[in-house]
PDB file of C-alpha atoms in Angstrom:
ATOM      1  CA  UNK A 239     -19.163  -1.622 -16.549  1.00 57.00           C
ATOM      2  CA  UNK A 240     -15.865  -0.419 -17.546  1.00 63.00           C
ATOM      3  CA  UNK A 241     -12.586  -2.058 -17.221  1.00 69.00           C
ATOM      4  CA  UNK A 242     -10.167  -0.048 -15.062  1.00 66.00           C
ATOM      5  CA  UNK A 243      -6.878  -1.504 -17.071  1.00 65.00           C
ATOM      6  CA  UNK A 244      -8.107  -0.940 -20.736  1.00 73.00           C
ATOM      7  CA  UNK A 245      -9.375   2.556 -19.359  1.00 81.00           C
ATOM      8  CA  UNK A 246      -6.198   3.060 -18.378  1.00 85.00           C
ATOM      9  CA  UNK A 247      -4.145   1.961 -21.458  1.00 90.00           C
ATOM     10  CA  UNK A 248      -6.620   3.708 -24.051  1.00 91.00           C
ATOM     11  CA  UNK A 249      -6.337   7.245 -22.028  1.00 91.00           C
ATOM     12  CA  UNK A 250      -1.833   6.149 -22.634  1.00 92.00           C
ATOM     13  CA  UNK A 251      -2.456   5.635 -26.018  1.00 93.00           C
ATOM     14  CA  UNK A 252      -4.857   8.827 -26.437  1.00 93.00           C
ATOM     15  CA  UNK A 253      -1.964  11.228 -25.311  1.00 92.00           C
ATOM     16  CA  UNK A 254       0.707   9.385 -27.495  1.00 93.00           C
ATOM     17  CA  UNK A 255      -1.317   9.525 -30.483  1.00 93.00           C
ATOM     18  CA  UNK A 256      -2.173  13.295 -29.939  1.00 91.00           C
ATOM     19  CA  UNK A 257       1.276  14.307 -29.967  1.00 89.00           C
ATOM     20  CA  UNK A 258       1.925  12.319 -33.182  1.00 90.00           C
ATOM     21  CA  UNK A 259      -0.878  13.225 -35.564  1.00 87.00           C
ATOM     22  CA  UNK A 260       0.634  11.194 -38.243  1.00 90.00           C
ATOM     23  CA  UNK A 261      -0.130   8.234 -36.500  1.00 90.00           C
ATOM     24  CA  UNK A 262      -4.038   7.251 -36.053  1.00 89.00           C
ATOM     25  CA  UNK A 263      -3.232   4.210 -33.738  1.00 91.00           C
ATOM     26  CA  UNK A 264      -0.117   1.932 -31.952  1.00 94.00           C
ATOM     27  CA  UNK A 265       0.432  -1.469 -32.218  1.00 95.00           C
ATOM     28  CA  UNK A 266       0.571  -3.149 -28.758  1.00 95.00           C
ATOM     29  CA  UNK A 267       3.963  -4.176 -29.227  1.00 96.00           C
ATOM     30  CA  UNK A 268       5.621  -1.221 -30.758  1.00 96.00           C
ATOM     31  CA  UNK A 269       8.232   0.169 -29.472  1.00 96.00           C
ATOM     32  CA  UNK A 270       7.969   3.680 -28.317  1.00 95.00           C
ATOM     33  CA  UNK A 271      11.173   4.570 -27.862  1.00 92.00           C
ATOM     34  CA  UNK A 272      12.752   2.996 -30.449  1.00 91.00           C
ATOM     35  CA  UNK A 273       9.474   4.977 -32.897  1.00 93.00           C
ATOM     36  CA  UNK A 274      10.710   8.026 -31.005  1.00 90.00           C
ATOM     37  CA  UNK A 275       7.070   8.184 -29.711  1.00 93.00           C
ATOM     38  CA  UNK A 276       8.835   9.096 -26.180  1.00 91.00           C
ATOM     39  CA  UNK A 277      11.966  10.959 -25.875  1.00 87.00           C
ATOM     40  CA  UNK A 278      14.077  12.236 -22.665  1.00 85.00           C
ATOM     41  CA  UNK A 279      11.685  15.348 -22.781  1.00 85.00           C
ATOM     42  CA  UNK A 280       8.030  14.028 -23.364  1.00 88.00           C
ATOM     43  CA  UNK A 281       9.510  11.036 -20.543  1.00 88.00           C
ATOM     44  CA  UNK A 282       9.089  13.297 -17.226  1.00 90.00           C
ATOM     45  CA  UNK A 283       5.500  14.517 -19.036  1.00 90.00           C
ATOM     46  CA  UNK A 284       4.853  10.428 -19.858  1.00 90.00           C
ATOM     47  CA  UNK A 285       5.700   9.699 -15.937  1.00 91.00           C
ATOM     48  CA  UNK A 286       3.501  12.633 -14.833  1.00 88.00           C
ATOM     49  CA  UNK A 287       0.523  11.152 -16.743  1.00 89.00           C
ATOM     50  CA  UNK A 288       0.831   7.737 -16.234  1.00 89.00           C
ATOM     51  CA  UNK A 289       1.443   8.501 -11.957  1.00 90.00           C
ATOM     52  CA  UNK A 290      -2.191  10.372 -12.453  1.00 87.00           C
ATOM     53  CA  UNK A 291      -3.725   7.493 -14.469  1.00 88.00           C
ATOM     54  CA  UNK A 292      -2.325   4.594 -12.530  1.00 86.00           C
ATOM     55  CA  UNK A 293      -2.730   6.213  -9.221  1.00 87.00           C
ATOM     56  CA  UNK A 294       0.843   5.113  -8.550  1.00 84.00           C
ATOM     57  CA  UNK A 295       3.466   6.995  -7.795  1.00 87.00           C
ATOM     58  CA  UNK A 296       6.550   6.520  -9.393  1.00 88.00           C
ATOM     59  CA  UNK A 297      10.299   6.664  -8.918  1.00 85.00           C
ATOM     60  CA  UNK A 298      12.181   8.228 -11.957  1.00 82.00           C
ATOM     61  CA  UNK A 299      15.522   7.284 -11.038  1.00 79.00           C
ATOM     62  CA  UNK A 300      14.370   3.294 -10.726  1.00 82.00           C
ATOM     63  CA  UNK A 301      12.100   2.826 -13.460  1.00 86.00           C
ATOM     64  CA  UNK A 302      13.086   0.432 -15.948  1.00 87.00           C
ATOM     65  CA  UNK A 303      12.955   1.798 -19.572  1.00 89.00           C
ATOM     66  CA  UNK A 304      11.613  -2.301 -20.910  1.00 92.00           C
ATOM     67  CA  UNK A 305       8.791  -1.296 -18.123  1.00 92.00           C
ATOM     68  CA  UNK A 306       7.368   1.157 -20.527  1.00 92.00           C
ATOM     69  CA  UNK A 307       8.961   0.284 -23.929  1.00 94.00           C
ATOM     70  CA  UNK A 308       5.610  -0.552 -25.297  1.00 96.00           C
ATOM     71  CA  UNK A 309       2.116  -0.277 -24.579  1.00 95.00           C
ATOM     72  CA  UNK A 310       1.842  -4.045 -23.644  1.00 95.00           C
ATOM     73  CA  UNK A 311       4.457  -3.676 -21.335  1.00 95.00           C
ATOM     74  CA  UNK A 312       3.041  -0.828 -19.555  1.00 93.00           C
ATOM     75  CA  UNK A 313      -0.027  -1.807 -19.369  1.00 92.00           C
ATOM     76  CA  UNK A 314       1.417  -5.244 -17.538  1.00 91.00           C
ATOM     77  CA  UNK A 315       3.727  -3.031 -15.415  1.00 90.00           C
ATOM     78  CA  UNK A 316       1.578  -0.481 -14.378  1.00 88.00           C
ATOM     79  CA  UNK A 317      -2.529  -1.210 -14.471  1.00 87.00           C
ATOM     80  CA  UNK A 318      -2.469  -5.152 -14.373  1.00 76.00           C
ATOM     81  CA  UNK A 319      -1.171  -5.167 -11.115  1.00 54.00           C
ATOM     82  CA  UNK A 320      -3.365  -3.317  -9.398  1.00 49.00           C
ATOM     83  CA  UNK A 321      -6.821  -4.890 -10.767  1.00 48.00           C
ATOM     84  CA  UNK A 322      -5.955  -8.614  -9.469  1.00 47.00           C
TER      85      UNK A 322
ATOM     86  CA  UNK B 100      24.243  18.318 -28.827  1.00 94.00           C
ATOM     87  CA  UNK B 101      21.084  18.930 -28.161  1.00 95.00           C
ATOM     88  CA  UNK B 102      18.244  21.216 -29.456  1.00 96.00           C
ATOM     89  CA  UNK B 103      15.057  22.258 -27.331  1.00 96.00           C
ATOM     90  CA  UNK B 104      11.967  23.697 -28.481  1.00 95.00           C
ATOM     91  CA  UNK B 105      10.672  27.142 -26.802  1.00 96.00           C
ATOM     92  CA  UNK B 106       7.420  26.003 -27.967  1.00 95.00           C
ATOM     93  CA  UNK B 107       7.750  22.732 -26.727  1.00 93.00           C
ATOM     94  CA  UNK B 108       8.722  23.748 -22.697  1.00 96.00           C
ATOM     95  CA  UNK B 109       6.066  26.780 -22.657  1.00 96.00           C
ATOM     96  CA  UNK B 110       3.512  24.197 -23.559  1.00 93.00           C
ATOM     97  CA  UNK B 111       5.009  21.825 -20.621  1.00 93.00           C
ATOM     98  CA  UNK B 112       4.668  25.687 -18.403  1.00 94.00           C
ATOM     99  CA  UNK B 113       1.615  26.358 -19.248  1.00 94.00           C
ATOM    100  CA  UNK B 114       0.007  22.680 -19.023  1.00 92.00           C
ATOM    101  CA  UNK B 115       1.605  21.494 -15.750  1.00 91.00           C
ATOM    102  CA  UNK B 116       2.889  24.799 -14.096  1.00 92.00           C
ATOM    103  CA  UNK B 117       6.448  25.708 -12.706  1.00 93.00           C
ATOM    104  CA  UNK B 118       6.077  22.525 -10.708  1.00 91.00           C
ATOM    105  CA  UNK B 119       6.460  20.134 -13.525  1.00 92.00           C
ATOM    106  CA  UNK B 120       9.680  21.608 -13.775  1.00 95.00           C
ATOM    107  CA  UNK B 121      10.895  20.232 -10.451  1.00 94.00           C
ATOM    108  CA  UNK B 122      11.538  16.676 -11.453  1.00 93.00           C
ATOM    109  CA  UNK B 123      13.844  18.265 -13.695  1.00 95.00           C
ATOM    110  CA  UNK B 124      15.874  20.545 -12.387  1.00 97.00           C
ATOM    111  CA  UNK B 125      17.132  20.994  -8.711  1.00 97.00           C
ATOM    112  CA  UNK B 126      16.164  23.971  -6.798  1.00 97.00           C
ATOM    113  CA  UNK B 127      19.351  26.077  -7.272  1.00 96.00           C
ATOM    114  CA  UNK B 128      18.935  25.297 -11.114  1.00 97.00           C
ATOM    115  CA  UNK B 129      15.162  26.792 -11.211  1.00 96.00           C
ATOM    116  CA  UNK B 130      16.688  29.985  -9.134  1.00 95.00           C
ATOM    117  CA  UNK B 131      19.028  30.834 -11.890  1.00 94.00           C
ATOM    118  CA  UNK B 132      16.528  30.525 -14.474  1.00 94.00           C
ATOM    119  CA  UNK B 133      14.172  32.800 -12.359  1.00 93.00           C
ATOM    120  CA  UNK B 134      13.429  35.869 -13.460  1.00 92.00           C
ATOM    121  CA  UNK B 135      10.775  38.521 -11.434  1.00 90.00           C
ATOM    122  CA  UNK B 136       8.469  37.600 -13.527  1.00 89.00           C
ATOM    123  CA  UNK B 137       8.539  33.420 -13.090  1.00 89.00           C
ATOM    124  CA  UNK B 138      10.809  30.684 -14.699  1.00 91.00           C
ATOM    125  CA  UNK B 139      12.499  32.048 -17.748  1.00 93.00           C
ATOM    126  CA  UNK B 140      11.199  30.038 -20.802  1.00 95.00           C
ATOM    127  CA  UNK B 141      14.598  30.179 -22.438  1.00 95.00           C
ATOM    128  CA  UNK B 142      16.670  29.592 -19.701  1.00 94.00           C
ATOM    129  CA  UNK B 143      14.697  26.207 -18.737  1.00 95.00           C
ATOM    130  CA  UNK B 144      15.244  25.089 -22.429  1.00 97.00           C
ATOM    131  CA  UNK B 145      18.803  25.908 -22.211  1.00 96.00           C
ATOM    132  CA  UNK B 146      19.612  23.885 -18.735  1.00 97.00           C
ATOM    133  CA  UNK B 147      17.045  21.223 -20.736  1.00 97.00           C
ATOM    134  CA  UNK B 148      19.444  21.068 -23.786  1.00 97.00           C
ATOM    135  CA  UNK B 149      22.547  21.249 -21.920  1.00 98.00           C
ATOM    136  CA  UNK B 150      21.566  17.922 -19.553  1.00 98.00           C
ATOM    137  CA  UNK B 151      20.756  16.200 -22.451  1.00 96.00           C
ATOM    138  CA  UNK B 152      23.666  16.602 -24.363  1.00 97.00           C
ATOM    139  CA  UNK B 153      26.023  15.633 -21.298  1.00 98.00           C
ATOM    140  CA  UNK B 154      23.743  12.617 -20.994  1.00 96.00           C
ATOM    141  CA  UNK B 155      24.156  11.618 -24.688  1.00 95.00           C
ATOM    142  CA  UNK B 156      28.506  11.831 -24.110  1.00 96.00           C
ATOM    143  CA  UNK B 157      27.904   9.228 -20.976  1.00 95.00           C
ATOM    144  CA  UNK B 158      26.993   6.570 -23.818  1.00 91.00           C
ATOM    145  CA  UNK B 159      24.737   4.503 -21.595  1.00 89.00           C
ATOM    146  CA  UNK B 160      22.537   2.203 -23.082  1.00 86.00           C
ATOM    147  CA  UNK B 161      18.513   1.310 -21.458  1.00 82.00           C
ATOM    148  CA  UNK B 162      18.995   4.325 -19.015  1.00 86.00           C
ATOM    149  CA  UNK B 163      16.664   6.984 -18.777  1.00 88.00           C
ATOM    150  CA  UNK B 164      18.487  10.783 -18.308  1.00 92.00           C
ATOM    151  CA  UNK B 165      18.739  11.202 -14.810  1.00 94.00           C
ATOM    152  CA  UNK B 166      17.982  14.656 -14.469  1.00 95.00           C
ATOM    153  CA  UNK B 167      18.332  15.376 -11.079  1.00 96.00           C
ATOM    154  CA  UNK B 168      21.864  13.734 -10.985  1.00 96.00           C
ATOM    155  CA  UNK B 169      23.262  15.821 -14.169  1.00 97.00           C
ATOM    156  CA  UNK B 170      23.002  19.634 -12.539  1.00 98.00           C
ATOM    157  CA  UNK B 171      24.290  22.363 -14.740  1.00 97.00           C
ATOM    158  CA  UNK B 172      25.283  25.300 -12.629  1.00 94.00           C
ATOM    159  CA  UNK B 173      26.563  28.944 -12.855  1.00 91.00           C
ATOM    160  CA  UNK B 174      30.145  29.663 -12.694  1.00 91.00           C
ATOM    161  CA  UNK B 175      30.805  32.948 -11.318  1.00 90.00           C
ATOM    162  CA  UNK B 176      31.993  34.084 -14.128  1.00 90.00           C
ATOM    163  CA  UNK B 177      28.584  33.016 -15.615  1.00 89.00           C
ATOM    164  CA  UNK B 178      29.254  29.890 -18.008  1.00 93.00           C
ATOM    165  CA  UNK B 179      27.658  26.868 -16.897  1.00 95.00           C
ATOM    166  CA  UNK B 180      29.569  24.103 -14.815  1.00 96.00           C
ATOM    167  CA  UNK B 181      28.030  19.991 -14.731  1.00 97.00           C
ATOM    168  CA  UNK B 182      27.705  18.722 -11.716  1.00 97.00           C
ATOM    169  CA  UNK B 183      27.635  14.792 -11.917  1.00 97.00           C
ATOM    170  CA  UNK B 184      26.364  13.281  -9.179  1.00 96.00           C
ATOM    171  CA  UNK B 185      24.320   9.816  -8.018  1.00 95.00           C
ATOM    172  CA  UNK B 186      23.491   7.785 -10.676  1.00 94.00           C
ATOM    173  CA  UNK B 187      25.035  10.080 -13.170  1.00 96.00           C
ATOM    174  CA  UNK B 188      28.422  10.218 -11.618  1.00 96.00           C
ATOM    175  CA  UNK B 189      28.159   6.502 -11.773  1.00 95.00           C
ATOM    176  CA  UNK B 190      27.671   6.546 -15.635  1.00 94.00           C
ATOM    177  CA  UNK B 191      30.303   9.108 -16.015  1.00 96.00           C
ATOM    178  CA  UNK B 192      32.691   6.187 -13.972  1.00 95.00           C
ATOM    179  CA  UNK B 193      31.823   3.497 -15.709  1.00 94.00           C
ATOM    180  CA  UNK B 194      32.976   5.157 -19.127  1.00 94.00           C
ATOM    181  CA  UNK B 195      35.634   6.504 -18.032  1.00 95.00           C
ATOM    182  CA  UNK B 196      34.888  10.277 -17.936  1.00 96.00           C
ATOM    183  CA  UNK B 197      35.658  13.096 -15.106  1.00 96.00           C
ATOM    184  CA  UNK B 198      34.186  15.553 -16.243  1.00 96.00           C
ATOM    185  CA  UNK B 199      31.810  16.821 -18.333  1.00 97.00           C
ATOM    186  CA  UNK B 200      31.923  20.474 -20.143  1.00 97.00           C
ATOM    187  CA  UNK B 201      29.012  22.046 -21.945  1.00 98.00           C
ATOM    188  CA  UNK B 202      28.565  25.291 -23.854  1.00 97.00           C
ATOM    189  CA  UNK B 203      24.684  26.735 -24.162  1.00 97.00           C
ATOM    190  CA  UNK B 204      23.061  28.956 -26.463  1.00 96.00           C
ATOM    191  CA  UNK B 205      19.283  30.404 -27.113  1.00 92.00           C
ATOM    192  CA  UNK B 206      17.467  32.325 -29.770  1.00 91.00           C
ATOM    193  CA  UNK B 207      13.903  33.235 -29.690  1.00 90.00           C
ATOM    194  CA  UNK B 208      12.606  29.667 -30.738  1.00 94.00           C
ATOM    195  CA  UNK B 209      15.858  27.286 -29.166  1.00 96.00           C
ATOM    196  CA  UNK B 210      18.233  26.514 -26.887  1.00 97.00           C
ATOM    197  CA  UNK B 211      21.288  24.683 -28.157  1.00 97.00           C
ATOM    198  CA  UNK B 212      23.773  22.744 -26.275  1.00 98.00           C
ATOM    199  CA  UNK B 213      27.046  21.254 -26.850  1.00 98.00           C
ATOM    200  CA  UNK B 214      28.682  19.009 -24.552  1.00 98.00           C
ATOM    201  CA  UNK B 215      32.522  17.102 -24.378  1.00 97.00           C
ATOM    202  CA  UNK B 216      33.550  14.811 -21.841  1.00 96.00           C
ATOM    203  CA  UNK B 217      36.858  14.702 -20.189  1.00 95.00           C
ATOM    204  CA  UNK B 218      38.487  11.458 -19.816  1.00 93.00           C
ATOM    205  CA  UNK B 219      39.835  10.086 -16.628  1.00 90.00           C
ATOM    206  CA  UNK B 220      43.602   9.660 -16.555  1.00 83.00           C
ATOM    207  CA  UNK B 221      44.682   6.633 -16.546  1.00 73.00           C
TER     208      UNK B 221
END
């Protein structure tokens, strides 16, 4: 059976890594922003994707930036949640 | 400053359609970047460009850009005017700036954008 949360972080993690070839796989605690994985411009796409894998919709002008600084920290803010 | 890639925002056009665009930029922005044949590729990266580089003079730290609160509009005269407002005008307050002025340009591949606060008299 598949898990709905590590579905949901691995499909993240696909469409980071495929828009950084040089990079083959991300630490659950790096920092995206800091890596310049996720800038101002690939944000609105990152917020698009992660509405349609989540299911959630979400608020641009409220979201905190530590809420998806890393993978570990999205995955707690925005898949966790809604399994339990 | 700020530099946007043409290649970059087509890909963002032809992936997620001219709707994408609409968490971006307010209505009145998309109509000046509309052409009769859709939304102007260059145009979008220029209004892009130019929000980013009046969000980078705001000097805010563990904000995202705002970009429905930073709208760059036409002058009559046709240079392009920034219109802070919500959460942006907020920023602007709390460092001390008025204004914001930004100059745009675009060539085949990228927009450029320049931007200089104006500092509120004290």
């Amino acid at each position: 059976m598949t898990n709905p949360v590590t579905d949901g972080i691995d499909q993240v993690k696909t469409w980071i890594v495929k828009r950084h070839p040089d990079r083959q796989d991300i630490a659950g605690d790096l920092d995206l922003i800091e890596n310049r994985l996720i800038d101002s411009l690939s944000f609105v796409e990152f917020v698009f994707l992660l509405e349609q894998v989540s299911g959630r919709s979400i608020d641009m002008d409220t979201l905190e930036v530590d809420s998806i600084r890393t993978l570990d920290a999205i995955e707690q803010h925005f898949f966790t949640a809604r399994v339990s | 400053m700020d530099i946007v890639s043409v290649t970059r925002v087509r890909r963002l056009l032809d992936e997620h359609g001219e709707e994408f665009f609409t968490r971006m930029l307010v209505p009145s922005e998309l109509a000046d970047c509309r052409t009769s044949t859709g939304l102007d590729v260059l145009s979008l990266c220029g209004r892009i460009a130019a929000k980013e580089a009046a969000f980078k003079t705001l000097r805010v730290r563990n904000r995202f850009l705002p970009w429905l609160d930073i709208v760059v509009q036409r002058a009559d005269g046709g240079w392009p005017l920034v219109d802070l407002r919500g959460s942006a005008g907020r920023m602007a307050a709390a460092s001390g700036i008025s204004q914001i002025t930004v100059s745009i340009s675009h060539d085949v591949d990228y927009a450029v954008a320049v931007a200089a606060p104006i500092l509120t008299e004290r």
